[in-house]
Short mmCIF file of C-alpha atoms in Angstrom, two decimals:
data_model
loop_
_atom_site.label_atom_id
_atom_site.label_comp_id
_atom_site.label_asym_id
_atom_site.label_seq_id
_atom_site.Cartn_x
_atom_site.Cartn_y
_atom_site.Cartn_z
CA MET A 116 0.49 -4.40 -26.02
CA GLU A 117 3.18 -2.34 -24.36
CA HIS A 118 2.06 -0.38 -21.33
CA PRO A 119 3.54 3.09 -20.83
CA GLU A 120 6.12 3.57 -18.09
CA PHE A 121 4.72 4.14 -14.64
CA ASN A 122 6.10 5.12 -11.28
CA LEU A 123 5.80 2.23 -8.89
CA THR A 124 4.19 3.40 -5.65
CA GLY A 125 3.47 2.02 -2.23
CA THR A 126 -0.16 1.72 -3.24
CA HIS A 127 0.81 -0.72 -6.01
CA ILE A 128 2.71 -2.78 -3.43
CA TRP A 129 -0.29 -2.69 -1.08
CA TYR A 130 -2.72 -3.86 -3.76
CA TYR A 131 -0.36 -6.53 -5.07
CA TYR A 132 -0.41 -8.25 -1.69
CA CYS A 133 -4.19 -8.01 -1.55
CA CYS A 134 -4.89 -9.00 -5.17
CA PRO A 135 -2.71 -8.77 -8.32
CA ARG A 136 -5.84 -8.11 -10.42
CA GLU A 137 -6.39 -4.88 -8.48
CA VAL A 138 -2.87 -3.77 -9.42
CA TRP A 139 -3.65 -4.25 -13.13
CA LEU A 140 -6.89 -2.27 -12.78
CA MET A 141 -5.09 0.50 -10.92
CA LEU A 142 -2.32 0.68 -13.48
CA ARG A 143 -4.99 1.12 -16.18
CA GLN A 144 -6.54 3.89 -14.06
CA VAL A 145 -9.74 1.93 -13.60
CA ASN A 146 -11.00 3.48 -10.40
CA PRO A 147 -12.74 1.49 -7.69
CA ASP A 148 -16.27 2.30 -6.59
CA GLU A 149 -15.63 5.69 -4.96
CA ASP A 150 -18.89 5.38 -2.98
CA ASP A 151 -17.75 2.14 -1.36
CA PRO A 152 -18.26 2.53 2.42
CA ASN A 153 -14.91 0.83 3.14
CA LEU A 154 -13.08 3.52 1.14
CA ASP A 155 -15.01 6.25 2.97
CA LEU A 156 -14.15 4.75 6.35
CA GLY A 157 -10.49 4.39 5.42
CA ARG A 158 -10.31 8.03 4.32
CA PHE A 159 -12.00 9.20 7.52
CA ILE A 160 -9.65 7.21 9.76
CA HIS A 161 -6.65 8.45 7.79
CA GLU A 162 -7.70 12.10 8.07
CA MET A 163 -8.75 12.04 11.73
CA SER A 164 -6.05 9.85 13.27
CA TYR A 165 -2.79 11.22 14.62
CA ALA A 166 -3.83 14.78 13.80
CA ARG A 167 -1.26 16.18 16.24
CA ASP A 168 1.62 14.70 14.24
CA LYS A 169 2.79 17.91 12.55
CA ASN A 170 4.59 16.24 9.66
CA LYS A 171 1.62 14.38 8.29
CA GLU A 172 1.48 13.29 4.67
CA ILE A 173 4.81 14.17 3.11
CA SER A 174 5.49 13.50 -0.58
CA LEU A 175 8.95 12.50 -1.72
CA GLY A 176 9.26 11.50 -5.36
CA ASN A 177 6.85 8.63 -5.99
CA ILE A 178 6.10 7.97 -2.31
CA ARG A 179 3.63 9.60 0.03
CA LEU A 180 4.35 9.13 3.71
CA ASP A 181 1.47 9.40 6.20
CA ILE A 182 3.58 10.43 9.19
CA VAL A 183 7.19 11.58 9.43
CA ARG A 184 8.78 12.39 12.78
CA GLN A 185 12.05 12.28 14.64
CA ASP A 186 12.52 10.27 17.83
CA LYS A 187 15.57 9.61 20.05
CA GLU A 188 16.85 6.96 17.66
CA GLY A 189 16.31 8.80 14.36
CA LEU A 190 13.75 9.21 11.61
CA VAL A 191 10.44 7.37 11.92
CA ILE A 192 7.90 7.06 9.13
CA GLY A 193 4.39 5.92 9.89
CA GLU A 194 1.59 4.44 7.84
CA VAL A 195 -2.01 4.63 9.08
CA LYS A 196 -4.34 1.77 8.19
CA LYS A 197 -7.96 1.10 8.98
CA SER A 198 -7.42 -2.52 10.02
CA SER A 199 -4.67 -5.02 10.75
CA LYS A 200 -6.62 -7.48 8.56
CA TYR A 201 -4.28 -6.48 5.72
CA ALA A 202 -1.14 -6.41 7.89
CA LYS A 203 1.09 -8.16 5.32
CA SER A 204 0.12 -5.62 2.63
CA ALA A 205 0.69 -2.76 5.05
CA ARG A 206 4.09 -4.13 6.17
CA MET A 207 5.26 -4.49 2.58
CA GLN A 208 3.99 -1.03 1.63
CA LEU A 209 5.88 0.50 4.55
CA GLY A 210 8.91 -1.64 3.68
CA PHE A 211 8.76 -0.21 0.15
CA TYR A 212 8.88 3.31 1.60
CA LEU A 213 11.85 2.34 3.79
CA LEU A 214 13.60 0.89 0.72
CA GLU A 215 12.95 4.03 -1.33
CA LEU A 216 14.37 6.16 1.49
CA LYS A 217 17.39 3.85 1.84
CA GLU A 218 18.09 4.22 -1.89
CA ARG A 219 18.13 8.00 -1.33
CA GLY A 220 20.63 7.60 1.52
CA ILE A 221 18.05 8.12 4.27
CA GLU A 222 17.92 5.62 7.14
CA ALA A 223 14.57 5.32 8.89
CA LYS A 224 12.44 2.90 10.83
CA GLY A 225 8.76 2.31 10.26
CA GLU A 226 5.61 2.11 12.34
CA LEU A 227 2.19 0.87 11.30
CA PHE A 228 -0.77 2.40 13.08
CA PHE A 229 -4.19 0.77 13.33
CA PRO A 230 -6.12 3.46 15.26
CA LYS A 231 -9.48 1.71 15.21
CA GLU A 232 -7.85 -1.26 16.97
CA ARG A 233 -5.48 0.91 19.07
CA LYS A 234 -2.54 -1.10 17.75
CA LYS A 235 0.94 -0.13 16.62
CA GLU A 236 3.55 -2.32 14.93
CA GLU A 237 7.21 -1.55 14.28
CA VAL A 238 8.55 -2.43 10.83
CA ALA A 239 12.21 -2.73 9.88
CA LEU A 240 13.61 -3.21 6.40
CA THR A 241 15.39 -6.56 6.66
CA GLU A 242 17.43 -8.26 3.95
CA ASP A 243 14.62 -10.78 3.46
CA MET A 244 12.00 -8.05 3.13
CA GLU A 245 14.19 -6.12 0.70
CA LYS A 246 14.66 -9.24 -1.46
CA GLU A 247 10.91 -9.95 -1.43
CA LEU A 248 10.14 -6.33 -2.34
CA LEU A 249 12.52 -6.39 -5.31
CA GLU A 250 10.86 -9.60 -6.55
CA THR A 251 7.40 -8.09 -6.02
CA MET A 252 8.37 -4.97 -7.93
CA GLU A 253 9.39 -7.14 -10.90
CA LYS A 254 6.10 -9.04 -10.71
CA ILE A 255 4.16 -5.76 -10.72
CA ARG A 256 6.10 -4.61 -13.79
CA GLY A 257 5.12 -7.91 -15.41
CA ILE A 258 1.45 -7.35 -14.54
CA ALA A 259 1.71 -3.89 -16.12
CA LEU A 260 2.65 -5.49 -19.43
CA LEU A 261 -0.33 -7.87 -19.51
CA GLU A 262 -2.92 -7.06 -22.17
CA ARG A 263 -5.69 -8.35 -19.92
CA PRO A 264 -5.99 -8.47 -16.15
CA PRO A 265 -5.11 -11.65 -14.28
CA GLN A 266 -8.14 -13.92 -13.89
CA PRO A 267 -10.22 -13.13 -10.82
CA GLN A 268 -9.78 -15.48 -7.90
CA LYS A 269 -12.23 -15.63 -5.04
CA ILE A 270 -10.26 -14.73 -1.92
CA HIS A 271 -11.26 -13.52 1.52
CA PHE A 272 -10.61 -9.87 0.54
CA CYS A 273 -13.27 -9.95 -2.22
CA ARG A 274 -16.23 -9.40 0.10
CA ASN A 275 -15.19 -5.85 1.04
CA CYS A 276 -13.34 -4.96 -2.15
CA ALA A 277 -14.23 -1.70 -3.93
CA TYR A 278 -13.30 -3.41 -7.23
CA LYS A 279 -15.62 -6.43 -6.76
CA GLU A 280 -17.96 -5.25 -9.54
CA PHE A 281 -15.09 -5.61 -12.05
CA CYS A 282 -14.60 -9.24 -11.10
CA TRP A 283 -17.94 -10.65 -10.08
CA ALA A 284 -20.67 -8.57 -11.76
#
C-alpha cells in the first residue's frame, strides 16, 4: 500500500524518538485519547508558560515554533515542553526546526524550556545532529509506507502514553 505524501513535521520527529509506532498512528490520523490527562497538562503548560514572549507560536511552512525572539547574538527559537523526561525527543524536534530554518537561509539557535521544572537547555544544530536528523527523516518516510504499524514494544513511555489503548487494549 502506498501512503499519500505528507509534510514531515517536528511532531513526527518528537514521536519517532518516543515510539515509532506512534508516528505510524499519527501519519494515519489516528488520534490519541484526547481526554488523556497528560495531554491536558501539556496543553495547559504550553498555553500558560512564557506568555510575555510576544512572538509565541509562529508557523513557517510545515513547522510551528513555540517562541521566536531576537537576542544580542541573533534569532532564538524556543520549544516549551512539560517535562525533561523526553529531552532527547525535544532536542531532536528543536534540531529539526533549526535544520528547516537553515535550509531557508535563516541561522538561529534553539532553547528548550521545561517550565514545570524551571529548566532551560540550549540546543545547537551540529553536524552530528543534522546527520542523525536526515537519517531519522528517512526512517519516518519508511514507516509511512508500512501497511501496518510497527509491533508494539513495552517501553518506559507506555505508562503515560495517550496511544496506549491502541497497543495494549
